Amino acid sequence: MHVKRYKTILSPKNGLNLYRGCTHGCIYCDSRSRCYQMTHDFEDIEVKEDAIAILRQQLLKKRRPCMIATGAMTDPYLHGEKQLRLTRQSLELVAELGFGVTLLTKSDRILEDLPLLQEINRETKAVVQVTLTCAEDALSRKIEPRVSVTSERVKVLAACREAGIPTVVWLCPILPFINDTPENISRLLAICAAAGVKGVICFGFGLTLREGNREYFYRQLERLFPGMKERYIYHFGDRYDCRSPRDAELTELFHHSCEQQGLWHDNHQLFAYLQQFESRHQQLSLF
């Protein structure tokens, strides 16, 4: 872990990444790609110096409150968060200044901040987003080795439901020849419905590979799934978009199952919801 100075902490679209790199070890992670110009080892987490002070400055310059989104590039609940608590401090600041927040995570460490998320959600909107890939914990542990397994993430969804916090699930990536089965997708969607998830974001069934993450992914395939690397090379070569041969079948299953179970499944609708700031006080004033 090392510290680096930054001038800003928020992206132009209000994305917040407090760290660079990750310790979760997911074999498919796109954030390893060289296009992101990371100059340090991926597991050597870069901590952004004075992140909370910089975030305060940027939020105070906003003309009006908005949704702050975190988790797009780096999970906000890395192992180091337990000591550094930068995500916790940023949530406290969001609550203090009256902003809304969305968090995308694979970690049940978020449960420690559930009371604070409830506080934010009472005043504006807090949305917890959870990535799910495998219905079985054993497979989840293989492809996402140092993060909460599926059953633990399901407990996060259930706890959020009990706390009145809306949730959205990201169903990705679905790895060709590994977790791209109708049984896996059906079970995951049933889990979402039982947990009261608002909707499921899905970009199709497959994964993306480019320089940086492809090499790492292939090394892990060789280690975990003997013969699978050769199968990928045969089917996909150096393609960026590696679609499952079952993509059409699984896409039809996905939309049909979501419709039957009352889950939102239109990505545009879900992203609009995540980006829409809401003030409970403004809503009450209408009546």
mmCIF file of C-alpha atoms in Angstrom:
data_model
loop_
_atom_site.group_PDB
_atom_site.id
_atom_site.type_symbol
_atom_site.label_atom_id
_atom_site.label_comp_id
_atom_site.label_asym_id
_atom_site.label_seq_id
_atom_site.Cartn_x
_atom_site.Cartn_y
_atom_site.Cartn_z
ATOM 1 C CA MET A 1 0.000 0.000 0.000
ATOM 2 C CA HIS A 2 1.263 3.468 -0.841
ATOM 3 C CA VAL A 3 -0.015 7.058 -0.854
ATOM 4 C CA LYS A 4 -0.229 9.439 -3.792
ATOM 5 C CA ARG A 5 -1.349 13.049 -3.988
ATOM 6 C CA TYR A 6 -4.295 13.950 -6.230
ATOM 7 C CA LYS A 7 -5.815 17.341 -7.008
ATOM 8 C CA THR A 8 -9.379 16.026 -7.434
ATOM 9 C CA ILE A 9 -11.254 12.996 -6.163
ATOM 10 C CA LEU A 10 -14.541 13.177 -8.107
ATOM 11 C CA SER A 11 -14.882 12.437 -11.814
ATOM 12 C CA PRO A 12 -16.873 14.829 -14.058
ATOM 13 C CA LYS A 13 -19.865 12.479 -13.632
ATOM 14 C CA ASN A 14 -19.506 12.403 -9.832
ATOM 15 C CA GLY A 15 -17.761 9.056 -9.639
ATOM 16 C CA LEU A 16 -15.689 8.547 -6.502
ATOM 17 C CA ASN A 17 -12.700 6.202 -6.331
ATOM 18 C CA LEU A 18 -10.762 6.483 -3.093
ATOM 19 C CA TYR A 19 -8.264 3.790 -3.996
ATOM 20 C CA ARG A 20 -6.507 2.465 -7.105
ATOM 21 C CA GLY A 21 -5.894 -1.248 -7.412
ATOM 22 C CA CYS A 22 -7.655 -4.075 -5.591
ATOM 23 C CA THR A 23 -6.962 -6.961 -3.218
ATOM 24 C CA HIS A 24 -10.026 -9.086 -4.008
ATOM 25 C CA GLY A 25 -8.265 -11.153 -6.646
ATOM 26 C CA CYS A 26 -11.161 -11.593 -9.095
ATOM 27 C CA ILE A 27 -9.633 -13.407 -12.056
ATOM 28 C CA TYR A 28 -11.559 -11.426 -14.686
ATOM 29 C CA CYS A 29 -11.080 -7.848 -13.440
ATOM 30 C CA ASP A 30 -11.053 -5.293 -16.269
ATOM 31 C CA SER A 31 -9.412 -2.709 -13.998
ATOM 32 C CA ARG A 32 -6.125 -4.542 -14.546
ATOM 33 C CA SER A 33 -6.163 -3.408 -18.200
ATOM 34 C CA ARG A 34 -3.159 -1.362 -19.296
ATOM 35 C CA CYS A 35 -5.393 1.313 -20.806
ATOM 36 C CA TYR A 36 -5.999 2.644 -17.278
ATOM 37 C CA GLN A 37 -2.276 3.497 -17.063
ATOM 38 C CA MET A 38 -1.707 2.132 -13.592
ATOM 39 C CA THR A 39 1.987 2.548 -12.832
ATOM 40 C CA HIS A 40 2.106 0.253 -9.794
ATOM 41 C CA ASP A 41 1.338 -3.393 -9.066
ATOM 42 C CA PHE A 42 -2.415 -3.959 -9.007
ATOM 43 C CA GLU A 43 -2.366 -5.440 -5.483
ATOM 44 C CA ASP A 44 -0.217 -2.558 -4.173
ATOM 45 C CA ILE A 45 -3.161 -0.329 -3.308
ATOM 46 C CA GLU A 46 -2.753 3.340 -4.047
ATOM 47 C CA VAL A 47 -4.417 5.472 -1.380
ATOM 48 C CA LYS A 48 -5.374 8.980 -2.408
ATOM 49 C CA GLU A 49 -3.827 11.411 0.064
ATOM 50 C CA ASP A 50 -6.202 13.859 1.809
ATOM 51 C CA ALA A 51 -9.070 12.247 -0.084
ATOM 52 C CA ILE A 52 -11.775 13.349 2.344
ATOM 53 C CA ALA A 53 -10.595 16.965 2.474
ATOM 54 C CA ILE A 54 -10.507 17.089 -1.326
ATOM 55 C CA LEU A 55 -13.946 15.493 -1.514
ATOM 56 C CA ARG A 56 -15.336 18.103 0.889
ATOM 57 C CA GLN A 57 -13.951 20.919 -1.264
ATOM 58 C CA GLN A 58 -15.457 19.464 -4.415
ATOM 59 C CA LEU A 59 -18.859 18.803 -2.865
ATOM 60 C CA LEU A 60 -19.067 22.309 -1.414
ATOM 61 C CA LYS A 61 -18.501 23.736 -4.893
ATOM 62 C CA LYS A 62 -21.560 21.913 -6.259
ATOM 63 C CA ARG A 63 -24.475 24.223 -7.002
ATOM 64 C CA ARG A 64 -26.943 21.567 -5.848
ATOM 65 C CA PRO A 65 -26.795 18.093 -4.282
ATOM 66 C CA CYS A 66 -26.515 15.061 -6.541
ATOM 67 C CA MET A 67 -25.810 11.332 -6.416
ATOM 68 C CA ILE A 68 -22.233 10.324 -5.652
ATOM 69 C CA ALA A 69 -21.292 6.931 -7.095
ATOM 70 C CA THR A 70 -18.451 4.741 -5.896
ATOM 71 C CA GLY A 71 -17.210 1.286 -6.851
ATOM 72 C CA ALA A 72 -16.889 1.536 -10.631
ATOM 73 C CA MET A 73 -13.120 0.990 -10.802
ATOM 74 C CA THR A 74 -12.189 -0.175 -7.309
ATOM 75 C CA ASP A 75 -14.384 -1.783 -4.667
ATOM 76 C CA PRO A 76 -14.945 0.737 -1.856
ATOM 77 C CA TYR A 77 -14.591 -2.059 0.709
ATOM 78 C CA LEU A 78 -11.081 -3.335 0.090
ATOM 79 C CA HIS A 79 -9.322 -5.130 2.913
ATOM 80 C CA GLY A 80 -7.470 -1.924 3.827
ATOM 81 C CA GLU A 81 -10.762 -0.085 4.359
ATOM 82 C CA LYS A 82 -11.053 -1.767 7.759
ATOM 83 C CA GLN A 83 -8.118 0.332 8.999
ATOM 84 C CA LEU A 84 -8.290 3.418 6.757
ATOM 85 C CA ARG A 85 -12.097 3.846 6.756
ATOM 86 C CA LEU A 86 -12.019 6.277 3.841
ATOM 87 C CA THR A 87 -15.306 4.945 2.490
ATOM 88 C CA ARG A 88 -16.860 5.381 5.914
ATOM 89 C CA GLN A 89 -15.582 8.961 6.150
ATOM 90 C CA SER A 90 -16.835 9.780 2.666
ATOM 91 C CA LEU A 91 -20.291 8.481 3.588
ATOM 92 C CA GLU A 92 -20.283 10.630 6.703
ATOM 93 C CA LEU A 93 -19.456 13.638 4.530
ATOM 94 C CA VAL A 94 -22.176 12.745 2.033
ATOM 95 C CA ALA A 95 -24.664 12.554 4.908
ATOM 96 C CA GLU A 96 -23.480 15.834 6.422
ATOM 97 C CA LEU A 97 -23.795 17.778 3.153
ATOM 98 C CA GLY A 98 -27.081 16.244 2.008
ATOM 99 C CA PHE A 99 -25.923 14.287 -1.040
ATOM 100 C CA GLY A 100 -27.148 10.900 -2.182
ATOM 101 C CA VAL A 101 -24.935 7.885 -2.776
ATOM 102 C CA THR A 102 -24.701 4.623 -4.692
ATOM 103 C CA LEU A 103 -22.113 1.985 -3.835
ATOM 104 C CA LEU A 104 -21.100 -1.042 -5.913
ATOM 105 C CA THR A 105 -19.396 -3.815 -3.937
ATOM 106 C CA LYS A 106 -18.757 -7.534 -3.576
ATOM 107 C CA SER A 107 -17.958 -7.248 0.129
ATOM 108 C CA ASP A 108 -20.123 -7.762 3.191
ATOM 109 C CA ARG A 109 -17.986 -5.141 4.965
ATOM 110 C CA ILE A 110 -20.649 -2.713 3.797
ATOM 111 C CA LEU A 111 -22.889 -4.032 6.595
ATOM 112 C CA GLU A 112 -20.818 -2.045 9.103
ATOM 113 C CA ASP A 113 -22.005 1.144 7.402
ATOM 114 C CA LEU A 114 -25.647 0.130 7.106
ATOM 115 C CA PRO A 115 -26.896 2.553 9.829
ATOM 116 C CA LEU A 116 -25.153 5.439 8.050
ATOM 117 C CA LEU A 117 -26.656 4.394 4.705
ATOM 118 C CA GLN A 118 -30.076 4.344 6.390
ATOM 119 C CA GLU A 119 -29.457 7.889 7.610
ATOM 120 C CA ILE A 120 -28.618 9.040 4.086
ATOM 121 C CA ASN A 121 -31.598 7.184 2.643
ATOM 122 C CA ARG A 122 -33.982 8.880 5.063
ATOM 123 C CA GLU A 123 -32.916 12.293 3.781
ATOM 124 C CA THR A 124 -32.078 11.605 0.126
ATOM 125 C CA LYS A 125 -31.292 8.258 -1.505
ATOM 126 C CA ALA A 126 -28.742 5.530 -0.835
ATOM 127 C CA VAL A 127 -28.584 2.558 -3.186
ATOM 128 C CA VAL A 128 -26.474 -0.533 -2.572
ATOM 129 C CA GLN A 129 -25.329 -2.361 -5.687
ATOM 130 C CA VAL A 130 -23.934 -5.875 -5.435
ATOM 131 C CA THR A 131 -22.202 -7.928 -8.131
ATOM 132 C CA LEU A 132 -23.320 -11.561 -8.431
ATOM 133 C CA THR A 133 -21.725 -14.082 -10.770
ATOM 134 C CA CYS A 134 -22.140 -17.586 -9.340
ATOM 135 C CA ALA A 135 -25.000 -19.194 -7.462
ATOM 136 C CA GLU A 136 -22.564 -21.683 -5.894
ATOM 137 C CA ASP A 137 -20.120 -20.454 -3.253
ATOM 138 C CA ALA A 138 -17.483 -22.970 -4.357
ATOM 139 C CA LEU A 139 -17.259 -21.484 -7.851
ATOM 140 C CA SER A 140 -17.468 -17.941 -6.503
ATOM 141 C CA ARG A 141 -14.507 -18.681 -4.244
ATOM 142 C CA LYS A 142 -12.457 -19.878 -7.230
ATOM 143 C CA ILE A 143 -13.001 -16.906 -9.528
ATOM 144 C CA GLU A 144 -13.337 -14.241 -6.771
ATOM 145 C CA PRO A 145 -10.964 -15.665 -4.147
ATOM 146 C CA ARG A 146 -10.500 -12.890 -1.584
ATOM 147 C CA VAL A 147 -13.960 -11.367 -1.356
ATOM 148 C CA SER A 148 -17.312 -12.308 0.151
ATOM 149 C CA VAL A 149 -18.778 -15.402 -1.491
ATOM 150 C CA THR A 150 -22.257 -15.336 -2.987
ATOM 151 C CA SER A 151 -24.130 -16.430 0.148
ATOM 152 C CA GLU A 152 -22.498 -13.590 2.095
ATOM 153 C CA ARG A 153 -23.461 -11.062 -0.574
ATOM 154 C CA VAL A 154 -27.015 -12.385 -0.482
ATOM 155 C CA LYS A 155 -27.050 -11.597 3.237
ATOM 156 C CA VAL A 156 -26.080 -8.013 2.330
ATOM 157 C CA LEU A 157 -29.084 -7.784 0.002
ATOM 158 C CA ALA A 158 -31.376 -9.198 2.685
ATOM 159 C CA ALA A 159 -30.039 -6.802 5.331
ATOM 160 C CA CYS A 160 -30.559 -3.845 3.008
ATOM 161 C CA ARG A 161 -34.127 -4.941 2.393
ATOM 162 C CA GLU A 162 -34.741 -5.078 6.143
ATOM 163 C CA ALA A 163 -33.181 -1.626 6.499
ATOM 164 C CA GLY A 164 -35.318 -0.140 3.729
ATOM 165 C CA ILE A 165 -32.334 0.512 1.459
ATOM 166 C CA PRO A 166 -32.937 -0.152 -2.245
ATOM 167 C CA THR A 167 -30.617 -2.586 -4.011
ATOM 168 C CA VAL A 168 -29.517 -3.278 -7.573
ATOM 169 C CA VAL A 169 -27.569 -6.340 -8.741
ATOM 170 C CA TRP A 170 -24.929 -6.436 -11.488
ATOM 171 C CA LEU A 171 -25.067 -9.820 -13.202
ATOM 172 C CA CYS A 172 -21.565 -9.859 -14.646
ATOM 173 C CA PRO A 173 -19.292 -11.108 -15.847
ATOM 174 C CA ILE A 174 -20.694 -14.436 -16.930
ATOM 175 C CA LEU A 175 -17.657 -16.404 -18.082
ATOM 176 C CA PRO A 176 -18.068 -18.599 -21.171
ATOM 177 C CA PHE A 177 -17.828 -22.341 -20.386
ATOM 178 C CA ILE A 178 -17.589 -21.634 -16.635
ATOM 179 C CA ASN A 179 -20.739 -19.996 -15.206
ATOM 180 C CA ASP A 180 -22.778 -19.429 -18.386
ATOM 181 C CA THR A 181 -25.456 -22.020 -17.672
ATOM 182 C CA PRO A 182 -29.244 -21.521 -17.585
ATOM 183 C CA GLU A 183 -29.247 -23.092 -14.111
ATOM 184 C CA ASN A 184 -26.793 -20.537 -12.755
ATOM 185 C CA ILE A 185 -28.650 -17.564 -14.247
ATOM 186 C CA SER A 186 -32.057 -18.827 -13.091
ATOM 187 C CA ARG A 187 -30.812 -19.362 -9.551
ATOM 188 C CA LEU A 188 -29.198 -15.927 -9.388
ATOM 189 C CA LEU A 189 -32.370 -14.219 -10.586
ATOM 190 C CA ALA A 190 -34.422 -16.175 -8.054
ATOM 191 C CA ILE A 191 -32.013 -14.940 -5.373
ATOM 192 C CA CYS A 192 -32.541 -11.357 -6.563
ATOM 193 C CA ALA A 193 -36.317 -11.691 -6.469
ATOM 194 C CA ALA A 194 -36.300 -13.243 -2.989
ATOM 195 C CA ALA A 195 -34.058 -10.429 -1.721
ATOM 196 C CA GLY A 196 -36.386 -7.725 -3.023
ATOM 197 C CA VAL A 197 -33.835 -6.325 -5.457
ATOM 198 C CA LYS A 198 -35.172 -3.426 -7.519
ATOM 199 C CA GLY A 199 -33.461 -4.493 -10.725
ATOM 200 C CA VAL A 200 -30.611 -6.330 -12.409
ATOM 201 C CA ILE A 201 -28.012 -4.738 -14.678
ATOM 202 C CA CYS A 202 -26.729 -7.047 -17.396
ATOM 203 C CA PHE A 203 -24.655 -6.256 -20.499
ATOM 204 C CA GLY A 204 -25.043 -9.670 -22.080
ATOM 205 C CA PHE A 205 -23.327 -12.927 -21.277
ATOM 206 C CA GLY A 206 -19.568 -13.080 -21.595
ATOM 207 C CA LEU A 207 -16.642 -10.931 -20.560
ATOM 208 C CA THR A 208 -14.240 -8.382 -21.998
ATOM 209 C CA LEU A 209 -10.515 -9.021 -22.330
ATOM 210 C CA ARG A 210 -7.809 -6.574 -23.293
ATOM 211 C CA GLU A 211 -4.110 -6.120 -22.768
ATOM 212 C CA GLY A 212 -3.313 -6.406 -19.097
ATOM 213 C CA ASN A 213 -6.338 -8.259 -17.822
ATOM 214 C CA ARG A 214 -6.238 -10.912 -20.596
ATOM 215 C CA GLU A 215 -2.789 -12.148 -19.570
ATOM 216 C CA TYR A 216 -3.755 -12.336 -15.895
ATOM 217 C CA PHE A 217 -7.047 -14.052 -16.702
ATOM 218 C CA TYR A 218 -5.338 -16.684 -18.831
ATOM 219 C CA ARG A 219 -2.798 -17.436 -16.096
ATOM 220 C CA GLN A 220 -5.634 -18.019 -13.649
ATOM 221 C CA LEU A 221 -7.498 -20.213 -16.128
ATOM 222 C CA GLU A 222 -4.411 -22.404 -16.472
ATOM 223 C CA ARG A 223 -4.191 -22.721 -12.694
ATOM 224 C CA LEU A 224 -7.885 -23.226 -11.902
ATOM 225 C CA PHE A 225 -9.444 -24.791 -14.994
ATOM 226 C CA PRO A 226 -6.916 -26.962 -16.872
ATOM 227 C CA GLY A 227 -7.454 -26.775 -20.632
ATOM 228 C CA MET A 228 -9.749 -23.744 -20.423
ATOM 229 C CA LYS A 229 -7.138 -21.243 -21.649
ATOM 230 C CA GLU A 230 -6.760 -23.172 -24.908
ATOM 231 C CA ARG A 231 -10.526 -23.278 -25.283
ATOM 232 C CA TYR A 232 -10.720 -19.488 -24.925
ATOM 233 C CA ILE A 233 -7.911 -18.938 -27.427
ATOM 234 C CA TYR A 234 -9.636 -21.228 -29.920
ATOM 235 C CA HIS A 235 -13.022 -19.518 -29.610
ATOM 236 C CA PHE A 236 -12.015 -15.880 -29.049
ATOM 237 C CA GLY A 237 -8.412 -15.314 -30.111
ATOM 238 C CA ASP A 238 -7.504 -11.724 -29.145
ATOM 239 C CA ARG A 239 -11.070 -10.417 -29.182
ATOM 240 C CA TYR A 240 -12.151 -7.744 -26.711
ATOM 241 C CA ASP A 241 -15.766 -8.909 -26.485
ATOM 242 C CA CYS A 242 -15.828 -12.623 -25.628
ATOM 243 C CA ARG A 243 -19.478 -13.609 -25.847
ATOM 244 C CA SER A 244 -20.804 -16.883 -24.527
ATOM 245 C CA PRO A 245 -22.070 -19.219 -27.266
ATOM 246 C CA ARG A 246 -25.221 -19.268 -25.128
ATOM 247 C CA ASP A 247 -25.633 -15.481 -25.169
ATOM 248 C CA ALA A 248 -28.904 -15.435 -27.141
ATOM 249 C CA GLU A 249 -30.432 -18.226 -25.051
ATOM 250 C CA LEU A 250 -29.375 -16.663 -21.752
ATOM 251 C CA THR A 251 -30.496 -13.179 -22.813
ATOM 252 C CA GLU A 252 -33.982 -14.477 -23.535
ATOM 253 C CA LEU A 253 -34.028 -16.332 -20.222
ATOM 254 C CA PHE A 254 -32.801 -13.225 -18.389
ATOM 255 C CA HIS A 255 -35.448 -10.836 -19.680
ATOM 256 C CA HIS A 256 -38.263 -13.373 -19.390
ATOM 257 C CA SER A 257 -37.343 -14.308 -15.805
ATOM 258 C CA CYS A 258 -36.943 -10.688 -14.719
ATOM 259 C CA GLU A 259 -40.315 -9.802 -16.211
ATOM 260 C CA GLN A 260 -41.982 -12.716 -14.437
ATOM 261 C CA GLN A 261 -40.399 -11.855 -11.084
ATOM 262 C CA GLY A 262 -40.978 -8.107 -11.227
ATOM 263 C CA LEU A 263 -37.317 -7.131 -11.542
ATOM 264 C CA TRP A 264 -36.295 -4.092 -13.572
ATOM 265 C CA HIS A 265 -34.063 -5.301 -16.395
ATOM 266 C CA ASP A 266 -33.635 -2.301 -18.676
ATOM 267 C CA ASN A 267 -30.140 -0.870 -18.195
ATOM 268 C CA HIS A 268 -31.190 2.652 -19.242
ATOM 269 C CA GLN A 269 -34.008 2.646 -16.689
ATOM 270 C CA LEU A 270 -31.713 1.393 -13.953
ATOM 271 C CA PHE A 271 -28.906 3.876 -14.672
ATOM 272 C CA ALA A 272 -31.429 6.720 -14.759
ATOM 273 C CA TYR A 273 -32.664 5.604 -11.335
ATOM 274 C CA LEU A 274 -29.141 5.396 -9.918
ATOM 275 C CA GLN A 275 -28.286 8.886 -11.181
ATOM 276 C CA GLN A 276 -31.507 10.585 -10.078
ATOM 277 C CA PHE A 277 -31.084 12.576 -6.885
ATOM 278 C CA GLU A 278 -34.109 12.591 -4.590
ATOM 279 C CA SER A 279 -34.885 14.800 -1.625
ATOM 280 C CA ARG A 280 -37.384 13.360 0.825
ATOM 281 C CA HIS A 281 -38.184 16.884 2.055
ATOM 282 C CA GLN A 282 -39.084 18.040 -1.458
ATOM 283 C CA GLN A 283 -41.338 15.033 -1.873
ATOM 284 C CA LEU A 284 -43.115 15.749 1.389
ATOM 285 C CA SER A 285 -43.612 19.399 0.469
ATOM 286 C CA LEU A 286 -45.792 18.378 -2.459
ATOM 287 C CA PHE A 287 -48.559 17.280 -0.117
#
